[in-house]
Coordinates of C-alpha atoms in Angstrom, one line a residue:
Chain A
M34 CA 0.3 6.2 -3.6
G35 CA -2.1 9.0 -4.3
L36 CA 0.3 10.3 -7.0
I37 CA 0.3 6.9 -8.6
A38 CA -3.5 6.8 -8.5
R39 CA -3.7 10.2 -10.2
E40 CA -1.2 9.2 -12.9
I41 CA -3.1 6.0 -13.7
E42 CA -6.5 7.8 -13.7
S43 CA -5.2 10.5 -16.0
R44 CA -4.6 7.8 -18.6
G45 CA -8.3 6.9 -18.5
I46 CA -8.1 3.9 -16.1
P47 CA -10.3 4.1 -13.0
T48 CA -8.6 3.6 -9.6
L49 CA -9.7 2.9 -6.1
S50 CA -7.3 3.7 -3.3
M51 CA -7.6 2.0 0.0
S52 CA -6.4 3.9 3.1
S53 CA -6.0 3.7 6.8
A54 CA -4.4 7.1 7.1
Y55 CA -7.2 9.6 6.5
S56 CA -5.2 12.9 6.7
I57 CA -2.5 11.7 4.3
T58 CA -5.1 10.5 1.8
A59 CA -7.2 13.7 2.2
A60 CA -4.0 15.8 1.5
V61 CA -3.0 14.0 -1.7
R62 CA -6.6 13.6 -3.0
P63 CA -6.7 10.5 -5.1
P64 CA -9.6 10.1 -7.5
R65 CA -11.6 7.7 -5.2
A66 CA -10.7 6.2 -1.9
V67 CA -12.2 4.1 0.9
Y68 CA -11.0 4.8 4.5
L69 CA -10.7 1.9 7.0
D70 CA -10.0 3.0 10.5
F71 CA -7.6 0.3 11.4
P72 CA -3.9 0.5 12.6
L73 CA -1.4 0.9 9.8
G74 CA -0.5 -2.5 8.2
H75 CA -4.1 -3.6 8.0
T76 CA -5.4 -1.6 5.0
A77 CA -7.2 -4.6 3.6
G78 CA -8.3 -6.2 6.9
K79 CA -7.3 -8.4 9.8
P80 CA -4.9 -11.3 9.4
H81 CA -6.6 -14.7 8.6
D82 CA -10.1 -13.2 8.8
T83 CA -10.9 -14.0 5.2
A84 CA -14.6 -13.1 5.7
L85 CA -13.8 -9.6 6.8
Q86 CA -11.2 -9.2 4.1
R87 CA -13.8 -10.2 1.5
R88 CA -16.3 -7.7 2.9
I89 CA -13.8 -4.9 2.9
L90 CA -12.7 -5.7 -0.7
R91 CA -16.3 -5.8 -1.8
D92 CA -16.9 -2.4 -0.2
A93 CA -13.8 -1.1 -2.0
L94 CA -15.1 -2.5 -5.3
E95 CA -18.5 -1.0 -4.7
A96 CA -16.9 2.4 -4.2
L97 CA -15.0 2.0 -7.4
V98 CA -18.3 1.7 -9.2
T99 CA -20.5 4.1 -7.3
I100 CA -18.3 7.1 -6.3
D101 CA -19.1 9.8 -8.8
T102 CA -17.5 12.9 -7.3
P103 CA -13.7 13.2 -7.8
G104 CA -11.8 13.1 -4.6
T105 CA -14.4 11.3 -2.5
I106 CA -13.1 9.4 0.5
R107 CA -15.8 6.9 1.6
R108 CA -15.5 5.8 5.3
L109 CA -16.0 2.1 5.9
A110 CA -17.9 1.3 9.0
Y111 CA -15.6 -1.5 10.4
R112 CA -13.9 -1.0 13.7
W113 CA -10.7 -2.5 14.9
S114 CA -11.9 -3.1 18.4
K115 CA -14.7 -2.1 20.7
D116 CA -12.7 0.9 22.0
D117 CA -10.2 2.9 20.1
A118 CA -7.4 2.6 22.7
W119 CA -5.0 1.5 20.0
K120 CA -5.0 5.1 18.7
D121 CA -3.4 6.5 21.9
S122 CA 0.0 4.8 21.4
V123 CA 0.5 5.3 17.6
M124 CA 3.7 7.2 17.1
R125 CA 3.7 8.6 20.6
P126 CA 6.5 8.5 23.1
H127 CA 6.6 5.3 25.2
P128 CA 5.4 5.8 28.8
D129 CA 8.8 4.6 30.1
G130 CA 10.4 7.6 28.6
A131 CA 11.8 6.1 25.4
S132 CA 11.5 8.4 22.4
G133 CA 8.9 6.5 20.4
D134 CA 11.3 6.7 17.5
D135 CA 11.1 3.0 16.7
R136 CA 11.8 3.4 13.0
I137 CA 14.5 1.2 11.6
E138 CA 17.7 2.8 10.3
R139 CA 17.6 3.5 6.5
H140 CA 20.1 1.1 5.2
P141 CA 20.5 1.1 1.4
D142 CA 20.9 -2.7 1.3
P143 CA 18.0 -5.2 0.8
Q144 CA 16.1 -5.9 4.1
Y145 CA 15.1 -9.5 3.8
Q146 CA 12.4 -10.9 6.0
C147 CA 14.7 -13.9 6.8
E148 CA 18.2 -15.0 5.8
D149 CA 16.8 -17.8 3.6
D150 CA 15.3 -15.1 1.4
R151 CA 18.7 -13.5 0.9
I152 CA 20.1 -16.9 -0.1
A153 CA 17.3 -17.5 -2.5
A154 CA 17.6 -14.0 -4.1
E155 CA 21.4 -14.4 -4.5
A156 CA 21.0 -17.8 -6.1
A157 CA 18.5 -16.3 -8.5
I158 CA 20.9 -13.5 -9.4
E159 CA 23.6 -16.2 -10.1
R160 CA 21.2 -18.0 -12.4
G161 CA 20.7 -14.8 -14.5
G162 CA 18.9 -12.2 -12.5
C163 CA 16.0 -11.3 -10.3
R164 CA 12.8 -12.3 -11.9
G165 CA 10.2 -9.6 -11.6
C166 CA 12.5 -7.0 -10.1
V167 CA 12.4 -3.6 -11.9
F168 CA 14.9 -1.0 -10.9
L169 CA 14.2 2.5 -12.3
S170 CA 17.2 4.6 -13.2
Chain B
M86 CA -18.3 5.9 20.5
S87 CA -15.6 5.9 18.0
R88 CA -12.9 8.5 18.0
P89 CA -11.6 10.4 15.1
P90 CA -8.9 9.0 12.7
V91 CA -5.3 9.1 13.9
D92 CA -3.8 12.1 12.2
Y93 CA -0.5 10.6 10.9
I94 CA 0.6 14.0 9.5
E95 CA 0.3 15.6 12.9
R96 CA 1.9 12.8 14.8
T97 CA 4.8 12.6 12.3
A98 CA 5.4 16.3 12.8
E99 CA 5.3 15.9 16.6
R100 CA 7.8 13.1 16.5
Y101 CA 10.2 14.6 14.0
G102 CA 10.0 17.9 16.0
A103 CA 10.8 16.1 19.2
L104 CA 13.8 14.4 17.5
G105 CA 15.0 17.7 16.1
Y106 CA 14.4 16.7 12.4
P107 CA 12.9 19.1 9.9
P108 CA 9.2 18.4 9.1
Y109 CA 8.3 15.8 6.5
Q110 CA 6.8 17.4 3.4
W111 CA 3.6 15.5 2.7
V112 CA 2.2 15.7 -0.8
R113 CA -0.7 18.1 -0.9
N114 CA -2.9 18.6 -3.9
D115 CA -5.6 21.2 -3.9
D116 CA -6.7 20.7 -7.5
E117 CA -9.5 18.3 -8.4
P118 CA -8.1 14.8 -9.2
P119 CA -8.5 13.3 -12.7
F120 CA -11.5 11.1 -12.9
A121 CA -12.3 8.2 -15.3
P122 CA -15.6 6.5 -14.8
M123 CA -15.9 2.7 -14.9
A124 CA -16.6 1.6 -18.4
K125 CA -18.1 -1.8 -17.7
P126 CA -19.5 -3.8 -14.9
L127 CA -17.2 -5.3 -12.3
A128 CA -18.2 -8.8 -13.2
G129 CA -16.7 -8.3 -16.6
S130 CA -13.7 -6.3 -15.5
R131 CA -10.0 -7.1 -15.2
I132 CA -8.7 -5.6 -12.0
G133 CA -5.1 -4.6 -11.5
L134 CA -3.4 -4.6 -8.0
I135 CA -0.7 -2.3 -6.8
A136 CA 0.5 -2.3 -3.2
S137 CA 3.1 -0.3 -1.4
G138 CA 3.6 -2.4 1.8
G139 CA 7.1 -3.7 0.7
V140 CA 5.9 -7.1 -0.4
Y141 CA 8.3 -9.3 -2.4
R142 CA 8.3 -13.0 -3.5
V143 CA 10.9 -15.4 -2.3
G144 CA 13.7 -15.4 -4.9
Q145 CA 13.3 -11.7 -5.5
I146 CA 15.6 -9.0 -4.1
A147 CA 14.0 -7.4 -1.0
F148 CA 13.4 -3.6 -0.8
H149 CA 15.8 -1.4 1.0
Y150 CA 14.9 1.4 3.3
R151 CA 16.6 4.4 1.7
D152 CA 14.3 5.9 -1.0
D153 CA 13.8 2.6 -2.8
S154 CA 11.8 3.4 -6.0
S155 CA 12.0 0.0 -7.5
Y156 CA 9.0 -2.4 -7.9
R157 CA 8.4 -6.1 -8.1
I158 CA 6.2 -8.1 -10.4
I159 CA 4.1 -10.7 -8.6
P160 CA 2.2 -13.2 -10.9
R161 CA -1.5 -13.5 -10.0
D162 CA -1.2 -17.2 -9.3
C163 CA 1.6 -16.7 -6.8
E164 CA 1.2 -18.8 -3.6
M165 CA 0.6 -16.5 -0.6
S166 CA 3.2 -18.6 1.3
E167 CA 5.9 -17.3 -1.1
L168 CA 5.3 -13.7 -0.2
R169 CA 7.3 -11.7 2.3
A170 CA 7.0 -8.2 3.6
T171 CA 9.6 -5.6 4.6
H172 CA 9.1 -2.0 5.5
F173 CA 10.5 0.6 7.9
A174 CA 7.3 2.4 8.8
Y175 CA 4.6 0.0 10.0
D176 CA 4.3 -3.1 12.2
L177 CA 4.9 -6.1 9.9
T178 CA 3.6 -8.7 12.3
S179 CA 0.2 -9.1 10.6
A180 CA 1.5 -8.7 7.0
R181 CA 4.1 -11.4 7.6
S182 CA 1.5 -13.7 9.0
D183 CA -1.1 -13.0 6.3
P184 CA 0.1 -10.8 3.4
N185 CA -3.6 -10.3 2.3
V186 CA -3.8 -7.5 4.9
V187 CA -1.6 -5.2 2.8
F188 CA -1.7 -7.1 -0.5
P189 CA -5.1 -8.6 -1.0
L190 CA -4.2 -11.0 -3.9
A191 CA -5.9 -14.1 -2.6
T192 CA -8.9 -12.0 -1.6
L193 CA -9.1 -10.7 -5.2
R194 CA -8.7 -14.2 -6.6
A195 CA -11.5 -15.4 -4.4
E196 CA -13.7 -12.5 -5.6
A197 CA -12.9 -13.5 -9.2
G198 CA -13.6 -17.1 -8.5
D199 CA -17.1 -16.1 -7.2
G200 CA -17.7 -13.9 -10.3
G201 CA -17.7 -10.6 -8.4
I202 CA -15.0 -9.4 -10.8
G203 CA -14.1 -10.7 -14.2
E204 CA -10.5 -11.5 -13.5
V205 CA -7.4 -10.5 -11.6
A206 CA -4.8 -9.0 -14.0
P207 CA -2.0 -11.4 -14.9
N208 CA 0.5 -9.5 -12.7
A209 CA 0.3 -7.5 -9.5
Y210 CA 2.9 -4.9 -8.6
T211 CA 4.5 -4.0 -5.3
F212 CA 6.9 -1.4 -4.0
M213 CA 7.9 0.2 -0.8
G214 CA 6.1 3.4 0.2
G215 CA 7.6 6.1 2.3
I216 CA 9.8 7.3 -0.6
Y217 CA 11.0 10.7 0.5
S218 CA 11.2 12.2 -3.0
A219 CA 7.7 13.0 -4.3
R220 CA 9.4 14.1 -7.5
R221 CA 10.9 10.6 -8.0
V222 CA 7.5 9.0 -7.5
R223 CA 5.8 11.5 -9.8
E224 CA 8.4 11.4 -12.6
R225 CA 9.6 7.8 -12.5
L226 CA 7.6 5.3 -10.4
A227 CA 4.1 6.6 -11.2
P228 CA 4.5 6.6 -15.0
A229 CA 6.2 3.2 -14.9
L230 CA 3.3 1.6 -13.0
A231 CA 0.7 3.4 -15.1
E232 CA 2.4 2.0 -18.2
R233 CA 2.1 -1.5 -16.6
M234 CA -1.6 -1.0 -16.1
E235 CA -2.0 0.0 -19.7
E236 CA 0.0 -3.0 -21.0
D237 CA -2.0 -5.3 -18.8
A238 CA -5.2 -3.8 -20.2
V239 CA -6.8 -3.5 -16.8
D240 CA -10.3 -2.0 -16.6
A241 CA -9.6 -0.6 -13.1
A242 CA -6.7 -0.6 -10.6
L243 CA -6.9 -1.3 -6.8
L244 CA -4.2 0.6 -4.9
V245 CA -3.3 -0.5 -1.4
P246 CA -0.9 1.4 0.7
A247 CA 0.2 -0.1 4.0

């Protein structure tokens, strides 16, 4: 995502990157970023906590306006939980000896959230194509 | 007392090493990034949204897990209940329950409704991060999305990885 931020910014459009992976963001150095110390999959907050989501978004927008040094990553103060125990198990081998490699195999076919989505997409294709799908050559 | 951020680069290296895979080549930029200051106040600005959490709308083709560099166009008035998420690299439980956690479209709409921003751009864009080829992102996907931001005449873009 940092590469995309840089490309957009190079065309004169300001960007703000949100991040929950500090080291990855620091390595790619987007123009401006906020860092939220939450588990991956929660870059913009906790599910159904709309008040927290709004506060995080407002902090991100504030950073968009106030960061004036290129490459700044501003840390947001929110914490996922009172302790940081969730950090222990991230991408680490399971205590029962399993490898911790819980990634899903890289199939080249669409990975629908549910079977109904596949049916809906195939029906749309029959009617003339996927609306809003852009495949780059 | 809070502990330091999880170092995903280090943990990925550990895991790949344990599995006998070659290390993943993370993008590293040592140069100063480009920088374009905000030209107008937020309250008068059109904000674009790009997210890489693998979000698609019902009726669209889902992303696949092998270097998918396609993207999806999501209209700003899309119902959140029509959104789905698919990705190989993060726990989807929260995103499938409330897509705003990786694709804050309703949050942005609420902010626009309260006057915090001028408006949400007519379309948001989604893709699936974790594309192995940085070159493909640099040469194809990044320019394509940047062109969308120009066409949509956004005043700023919010970028949300998962």
